[in-house]
Amino acid sequence: MQIDLHLGECRSLKAKRAIVKPIVEGAKRRFGVACAEVDANDSWQLASLGVAVVSNRAHHAEEVLDEVERFIWSTPGIQVLRSDRHWLEHER
């Protein structure tokens, strides 16, 4: 999943990191996903996060991503601009 965020209150990269880091670390810790900032690294007010989950059931992966998305939406001071999901399936 890729989530693009607008961080309207940020006036520096340091302020951006203060918002993005707890989101990334919280998603990793609470939901067991891989999460990182994947784009817009030099922009003060934009962040693009990538979130990955691996599961043997698609339904479980969807539930985890739903929870991560709710967690991110609940973060004060951010606006979610876009959320896209991409699926990779193992062929047997």
mmCIF file of N, CA and C in Angstrom:
data_model
loop_
_atom_site.group_PDB
_atom_site.id
_atom_site.type_symbol
_atom_site.label_atom_id
_atom_site.label_comp_id
_atom_site.label_asym_id
_atom_site.label_seq_id
_atom_site.Cartn_x
_atom_site.Cartn_y
_atom_site.Cartn_z
ATOM 1 N N MET A 1 0.853 -1.159 0.000
ATOM 2 C CA MET A 1 0.000 0.000 0.000
ATOM 3 C C MET A 1 0.900 1.223 0.000
ATOM 4 N N GLN A 2 0.500 2.226 -0.749
ATOM 5 C CA GLN A 2 1.188 3.513 -0.722
ATOM 6 C C GLN A 2 0.199 4.571 -0.274
ATOM 7 N N ILE A 3 0.611 5.368 0.706
ATOM 8 C CA ILE A 3 -0.239 6.414 1.250
ATOM 9 C C ILE A 3 0.497 7.740 1.125
ATOM 10 N N ASP A 4 -0.128 8.691 0.449
ATOM 11 C CA ASP A 4 0.445 10.023 0.295
ATOM 12 C C ASP A 4 -0.207 10.956 1.299
ATOM 13 N N LEU A 5 0.631 11.696 2.022
ATOM 14 C CA LEU A 5 0.161 12.551 3.104
ATOM 15 C C LEU A 5 0.538 14.006 2.862
ATOM 16 N N HIS A 6 -0.315 14.896 3.336
ATOM 17 C CA HIS A 6 0.004 16.320 3.378
ATOM 18 C C HIS A 6 0.175 16.698 4.842
ATOM 19 N N LEU A 7 1.308 17.293 5.153
ATOM 20 C CA LEU A 7 1.643 17.684 6.523
ATOM 21 C C LEU A 7 1.662 19.211 6.577
ATOM 22 N N GLY A 8 0.497 19.804 6.654
ATOM 23 C CA GLY A 8 0.333 21.241 6.511
ATOM 24 C C GLY A 8 1.051 22.096 7.528
ATOM 25 N N GLU A 9 1.311 21.572 8.698
ATOM 26 C CA GLU A 9 1.930 22.365 9.763
ATOM 27 C C GLU A 9 3.456 22.347 9.710
ATOM 28 N N CYS A 10 4.028 21.500 8.885
ATOM 29 C CA CYS A 10 5.490 21.351 8.851
ATOM 30 C C CYS A 10 6.147 22.528 8.147
ATOM 31 N N ARG A 11 7.194 23.041 8.761
ATOM 32 C CA ARG A 11 7.968 24.139 8.182
ATOM 33 C C ARG A 11 9.434 23.763 7.985
ATOM 34 N N SER A 12 9.763 22.494 8.249
ATOM 35 C CA SER A 12 11.143 22.021 8.070
ATOM 36 C C SER A 12 11.127 20.503 7.949
ATOM 37 N N LEU A 13 12.239 19.964 7.468
ATOM 38 C CA LEU A 13 12.352 18.505 7.393
ATOM 39 C C LEU A 13 12.392 17.886 8.794
ATOM 40 N N LYS A 14 12.939 18.621 9.754
ATOM 41 C CA LYS A 14 12.968 18.131 11.136
ATOM 42 C C LYS A 14 11.544 17.978 11.675
ATOM 43 N N ALA A 15 10.691 18.956 11.394
ATOM 44 C CA ALA A 15 9.291 18.886 11.827
ATOM 45 C C ALA A 15 8.572 17.733 11.128
ATOM 46 N N LYS A 16 8.893 17.527 9.860
ATOM 47 C CA LYS A 16 8.298 16.422 9.108
ATOM 48 C C LYS A 16 8.682 15.087 9.750
ATOM 49 N N ARG A 17 9.964 14.911 10.044
ATOM 50 C CA ARG A 17 10.431 13.667 10.677
ATOM 51 C C ARG A 17 9.731 13.421 12.006
ATOM 52 N N ALA A 18 9.442 14.499 12.745
ATOM 53 C CA ALA A 18 8.773 14.358 14.041
ATOM 54 C C ALA A 18 7.355 13.812 13.894
ATOM 55 N N ILE A 19 6.754 13.986 12.728
ATOM 56 C CA ILE A 19 5.418 13.440 12.481
ATOM 57 C C ILE A 19 5.502 12.067 11.824
ATOM 58 N N VAL A 20 6.371 11.929 10.834
ATOM 59 C CA VAL A 20 6.434 10.692 10.041
ATOM 60 C C VAL A 20 7.018 9.527 10.835
ATOM 61 N N LYS A 21 8.066 9.773 11.595
ATOM 62 C CA LYS A 21 8.729 8.678 12.323
ATOM 63 C C LYS A 21 7.789 7.933 13.270
ATOM 64 N N PRO A 22 6.976 8.612 14.087
ATOM 65 C CA PRO A 22 6.050 7.864 14.950
ATOM 66 C C PRO A 22 5.008 7.060 14.164
ATOM 67 N N ILE A 23 4.616 7.554 12.996
ATOM 68 C CA ILE A 23 3.672 6.798 12.168
ATOM 69 C C ILE A 23 4.328 5.516 11.677
ATOM 70 N N VAL A 24 5.523 5.645 11.120
ATOM 71 C CA VAL A 24 6.242 4.483 10.578
ATOM 72 C C VAL A 24 6.546 3.475 11.685
ATOM 73 N N GLU A 25 7.110 3.938 12.779
ATOM 74 C CA GLU A 25 7.472 3.028 13.877
ATOM 75 C C GLU A 25 6.230 2.424 14.524
ATOM 76 N N GLY A 26 5.167 3.212 14.672
ATOM 77 C CA GLY A 26 3.925 2.698 15.256
ATOM 78 C C GLY A 26 3.291 1.628 14.396
ATOM 79 N N ALA A 27 3.290 1.821 13.081
ATOM 80 C CA ALA A 27 2.730 0.809 12.175
ATOM 81 C C ALA A 27 3.528 -0.488 12.262
ATOM 82 N N LYS A 28 4.836 -0.371 12.288
ATOM 83 C CA LYS A 28 5.686 -1.567 12.389
ATOM 84 C C LYS A 28 5.410 -2.316 13.696
ATOM 85 N N ARG A 29 5.406 -1.582 14.786
ATOM 86 C CA ARG A 29 5.263 -2.190 16.110
ATOM 87 C C ARG A 29 3.864 -2.760 16.337
ATOM 88 N N ARG A 30 2.827 -1.998 16.003
ATOM 89 C CA ARG A 30 1.452 -2.414 16.303
ATOM 90 C C ARG A 30 0.908 -3.471 15.364
ATOM 91 N N PHE A 31 1.322 -3.435 14.101
ATOM 92 C CA PHE A 31 0.684 -4.300 13.112
ATOM 93 C C PHE A 31 1.632 -5.293 12.448
ATOM 94 N N GLY A 32 2.919 -5.233 12.754
ATOM 95 C CA GLY A 32 3.877 -6.190 12.212
ATOM 96 C C GLY A 32 4.082 -6.062 10.705
ATOM 97 N N VAL A 33 3.970 -4.846 10.181
ATOM 98 C CA VAL A 33 4.142 -4.602 8.754
ATOM 99 C C VAL A 33 5.519 -4.006 8.503
ATOM 100 N N ALA A 34 5.932 -4.025 7.257
ATOM 101 C CA ALA A 34 7.100 -3.257 6.843
ATOM 102 C C ALA A 34 6.573 -1.894 6.410
ATOM 103 N N CYS A 35 7.227 -0.830 6.854
ATOM 104 C CA CYS A 35 6.748 0.517 6.554
ATOM 105 C C CYS A 35 7.948 1.441 6.430
ATOM 106 N N ALA A 36 7.903 2.328 5.426
ATOM 107 C CA ALA A 36 8.993 3.286 5.231
ATOM 108 C C ALA A 36 8.487 4.458 4.405
ATOM 109 N N GLU A 37 9.193 5.577 4.519
ATOM 110 C CA GLU A 37 8.920 6.709 3.640
ATOM 111 C C GLU A 37 9.565 6.380 2.300
ATOM 112 N N VAL A 38 8.790 6.407 1.230
ATOM 113 C CA VAL A 38 9.283 5.929 -0.067
ATOM 114 C C VAL A 38 9.393 7.016 -1.131
ATOM 115 N N ASP A 39 8.875 8.215 -0.864
ATOM 116 C CA ASP A 39 8.952 9.288 -1.853
ATOM 117 C C ASP A 39 8.725 10.619 -1.144
ATOM 118 N N ALA A 40 8.987 11.704 -1.854
ATOM 119 C CA ALA A 40 8.828 13.064 -1.343
ATOM 120 C C ALA A 40 9.723 13.313 -0.126
ATOM 121 N N ASN A 41 10.902 12.706 -0.127
ATOM 122 C CA ASN A 41 11.791 12.792 1.024
ATOM 123 C C ASN A 41 12.277 14.209 1.318
ATOM 124 N N ASP A 42 12.418 15.045 0.289
ATOM 125 C CA ASP A 42 12.936 16.396 0.486
ATOM 126 C C ASP A 42 11.848 17.458 0.593
ATOM 127 N N SER A 43 10.608 17.046 0.579
ATOM 128 C CA SER A 43 9.497 17.981 0.680
ATOM 129 C C SER A 43 9.070 18.119 2.135
ATOM 130 N N TRP A 44 8.893 19.335 2.599
ATOM 131 C CA TRP A 44 8.518 19.573 3.990
ATOM 132 C C TRP A 44 7.105 19.123 4.307
ATOM 133 N N GLN A 45 6.198 19.345 3.376
ATOM 134 C CA GLN A 45 4.793 19.138 3.685
ATOM 135 C C GLN A 45 4.171 17.917 3.005
ATOM 136 N N LEU A 46 4.962 17.150 2.292
ATOM 137 C CA LEU A 46 4.451 15.936 1.657
ATOM 138 C C LEU A 46 5.246 14.733 2.127
ATOM 139 N N ALA A 47 4.553 13.620 2.286
ATOM 140 C CA ALA A 47 5.207 12.357 2.623
ATOM 141 C C ALA A 47 4.476 11.248 1.886
ATOM 142 N N SER A 48 5.227 10.283 1.431
ATOM 143 C CA SER A 48 4.652 9.115 0.781
ATOM 144 C C SER A 48 5.178 7.887 1.509
ATOM 145 N N LEU A 49 4.268 7.135 2.108
ATOM 146 C CA LEU A 49 4.658 5.962 2.890
ATOM 147 C C LEU A 49 4.305 4.690 2.138
ATOM 148 N N GLY A 50 5.200 3.725 2.189
ATOM 149 C CA GLY A 50 4.941 2.400 1.648
ATOM 150 C C GLY A 50 4.748 1.436 2.799
ATOM 151 N N VAL A 51 3.717 0.615 2.701
ATOM 152 C CA VAL A 51 3.410 -0.369 3.741
ATOM 153 C C VAL A 51 3.258 -1.719 3.071
ATOM 154 N N ALA A 52 3.936 -2.729 3.608
ATOM 155 C CA ALA A 52 3.852 -4.069 3.035
ATOM 156 C C ALA A 52 3.493 -5.088 4.108
ATOM 157 N N VAL A 53 2.662 -6.037 3.724
ATOM 158 C CA VAL A 53 2.281 -7.131 4.616
ATOM 159 C C VAL A 53 2.331 -8.420 3.800
ATOM 160 N N VAL A 54 2.765 -9.484 4.451
ATOM 161 C CA VAL A 54 2.815 -10.803 3.821
ATOM 162 C C VAL A 54 1.908 -11.724 4.617
ATOM 163 N N SER A 55 1.060 -12.442 3.905
ATOM 164 C CA SER A 55 0.126 -13.339 4.575
ATOM 165 C C SER A 55 -0.205 -14.499 3.649
ATOM 166 N N ASN A 56 -0.622 -15.604 4.236
ATOM 167 C CA ASN A 56 -1.055 -16.739 3.420
ATOM 168 C C ASN A 56 -2.528 -16.631 3.041
ATOM 169 N N ARG A 57 -3.206 -15.598 3.542
ATOM 170 C CA ARG A 57 -4.613 -15.352 3.192
ATOM 171 C C ARG A 57 -4.790 -13.891 2.793
ATOM 172 N N ALA A 58 -5.375 -13.656 1.631
ATOM 173 C CA ALA A 58 -5.594 -12.295 1.145
ATOM 174 C C ALA A 58 -6.491 -11.517 2.105
ATOM 175 N N HIS A 59 -7.491 -12.191 2.659
ATOM 176 C CA HIS A 59 -8.417 -11.523 3.577
ATOM 177 C C HIS A 59 -7.679 -10.980 4.798
ATOM 178 N N HIS A 60 -6.755 -11.744 5.320
ATOM 179 C CA HIS A 60 -5.981 -11.297 6.478
ATOM 180 C C HIS A 60 -5.121 -10.089 6.114
ATOM 181 N N ALA A 61 -4.487 -10.121 4.955
ATOM 182 C CA ALA A 61 -3.666 -8.990 4.509
ATOM 183 C C ALA A 61 -4.524 -7.733 4.381
ATOM 184 N N GLU A 62 -5.719 -7.867 3.839
ATOM 185 C CA GLU A 62 -6.626 -6.722 3.712
ATOM 186 C C GLU A 62 -7.003 -6.160 5.082
ATOM 187 N N GLU A 63 -7.283 -7.031 6.034
ATOM 188 C CA GLU A 63 -7.636 -6.580 7.381
ATOM 189 C C GLU A 63 -6.494 -5.800 8.020
ATOM 190 N N VAL A 64 -5.274 -6.297 7.864
ATOM 191 C CA VAL A 64 -4.109 -5.614 8.436
ATOM 192 C C VAL A 64 -3.932 -4.244 7.788
ATOM 193 N N LEU A 65 -4.025 -4.176 6.466
ATOM 194 C CA LEU A 65 -3.878 -2.895 5.781
ATOM 195 C C LEU A 65 -4.993 -1.924 6.154
ATOM 196 N N ASP A 66 -6.210 -2.437 6.350
ATOM 197 C CA ASP A 66 -7.310 -1.585 6.815
ATOM 198 C C ASP A 66 -6.977 -0.962 8.169
ATOM 199 N N GLU A 67 -6.425 -1.768 9.068
ATOM 200 C CA GLU A 67 -6.069 -1.273 10.400
ATOM 201 C C GLU A 67 -4.950 -0.243 10.330
ATOM 202 N N VAL A 68 -3.954 -0.507 9.495
ATOM 203 C CA VAL A 68 -2.859 0.452 9.330
ATOM 204 C C VAL A 68 -3.400 1.767 8.767
ATOM 205 N N GLU A 69 -4.275 1.666 7.790
ATOM 206 C CA GLU A 69 -4.846 2.870 7.192
ATOM 207 C C GLU A 69 -5.636 3.681 8.228
ATOM 208 N N ARG A 70 -6.441 3.016 9.056
ATOM 209 C CA ARG A 70 -7.179 3.719 10.115
ATOM 210 C C ARG A 70 -6.218 4.387 11.107
ATOM 211 N N PHE A 71 -5.135 3.677 11.439
ATOM 212 C CA PHE A 71 -4.118 4.217 12.341
ATOM 213 C C PHE A 71 -3.521 5.505 11.762
ATOM 214 N N ILE A 72 -3.203 5.491 10.486
ATOM 215 C CA ILE A 72 -2.613 6.671 9.855
ATOM 216 C C ILE A 72 -3.637 7.805 9.782
ATOM 217 N N TRP A 73 -4.868 7.485 9.385
ATOM 218 C CA TRP A 73 -5.920 8.513 9.313
ATOM 219 C C TRP A 73 -6.151 9.161 10.670
ATOM 220 N N SER A 74 -5.928 8.444 11.750
ATOM 221 C CA SER A 74 -6.204 8.995 13.090
ATOM 222 C C SER A 74 -5.081 9.892 13.604
ATOM 223 N N THR A 75 -4.000 10.018 12.866
ATOM 224 C CA THR A 75 -2.877 10.846 13.297
ATOM 225 C C THR A 75 -3.227 12.321 13.143
ATOM 226 N N PRO A 76 -3.138 13.090 14.230
ATOM 227 C CA PRO A 76 -3.447 14.521 14.119
ATOM 228 C C PRO A 76 -2.394 15.255 13.292
ATOM 229 N N GLY A 77 -2.834 16.294 12.597
ATOM 230 C CA GLY A 77 -1.904 17.146 11.863
ATOM 231 C C GLY A 77 -1.571 16.679 10.468
ATOM 232 N N ILE A 78 -2.228 15.613 9.995
ATOM 233 C CA ILE A 78 -1.974 15.142 8.638
ATOM 234 C C ILE A 78 -3.278 15.067 7.863
ATOM 235 N N GLN A 79 -3.139 15.093 6.562
ATOM 236 C CA GLN A 79 -4.272 14.883 5.668
ATOM 237 C C GLN A 79 -3.852 13.800 4.677
ATOM 238 N N VAL A 80 -4.651 12.756 4.566
ATOM 239 C CA VAL A 80 -4.359 11.695 3.600
ATOM 240 C C VAL A 80 -4.827 12.169 2.230
ATOM 241 N N LEU A 81 -3.899 12.247 1.292
ATOM 242 C CA LEU A 81 -4.213 12.684 -0.058
ATOM 243 C C LEU A 81 -4.642 11.525 -0.952
ATOM 244 N N ARG A 82 -4.001 10.374 -0.752
ATOM 245 C CA ARG A 82 -4.282 9.215 -1.601
ATOM 246 C C ARG A 82 -3.797 7.948 -0.907
ATOM 247 N N SER A 83 -4.520 6.880 -1.160
ATOM 248 C CA SER A 83 -4.128 5.567 -0.656
ATOM 249 C C SER A 83 -4.372 4.549 -1.770
ATOM 250 N N ASP A 84 -3.317 3.890 -2.192
ATOM 251 C CA ASP A 84 -3.412 2.882 -3.253
ATOM 252 C C ASP A 84 -2.880 1.552 -2.747
ATOM 253 N N ARG A 85 -3.558 0.505 -3.146
ATOM 254 C CA ARG A 85 -3.100 -0.846 -2.789
ATOM 255 C C ARG A 85 -2.720 -1.606 -4.048
ATOM 256 N N HIS A 86 -1.608 -2.305 -3.950
ATOM 257 C CA HIS A 86 -1.120 -3.137 -5.043
ATOM 258 C C HIS A 86 -0.912 -4.534 -4.479
ATOM 259 N N TRP A 87 -1.345 -5.536 -5.222
ATOM 260 C CA TRP A 87 -1.275 -6.908 -4.736
ATOM 261 C C TRP A 87 -0.321 -7.730 -5.579
ATOM 262 N N LEU A 88 0.483 -8.532 -4.913
ATOM 263 C CA LEU A 88 1.335 -9.524 -5.562
ATOM 264 C C LEU A 88 0.854 -10.877 -5.086
ATOM 265 N N GLU A 89 0.571 -11.753 -6.005
ATOM 266 C CA GLU A 89 0.118 -13.077 -5.629
ATOM 267 C C GLU A 89 1.087 -14.125 -6.127
ATOM 268 N N HIS A 90 1.286 -15.100 -5.295
ATOM 269 C CA HIS A 90 2.169 -16.221 -5.641
ATOM 270 C C HIS A 90 1.414 -17.182 -6.539
ATOM 271 N N GLU A 91 2.021 -17.503 -7.670
ATOM 272 C CA GLU A 91 1.396 -18.469 -8.573
ATOM 273 C C GLU A 91 1.966 -19.844 -8.279
ATOM 274 N N ARG A 92 1.098 -20.814 -8.272
ATOM 275 C CA ARG A 92 1.524 -22.187 -7.985
ATOM 276 C C ARG A 92 1.603 -23.002 -9.226
#
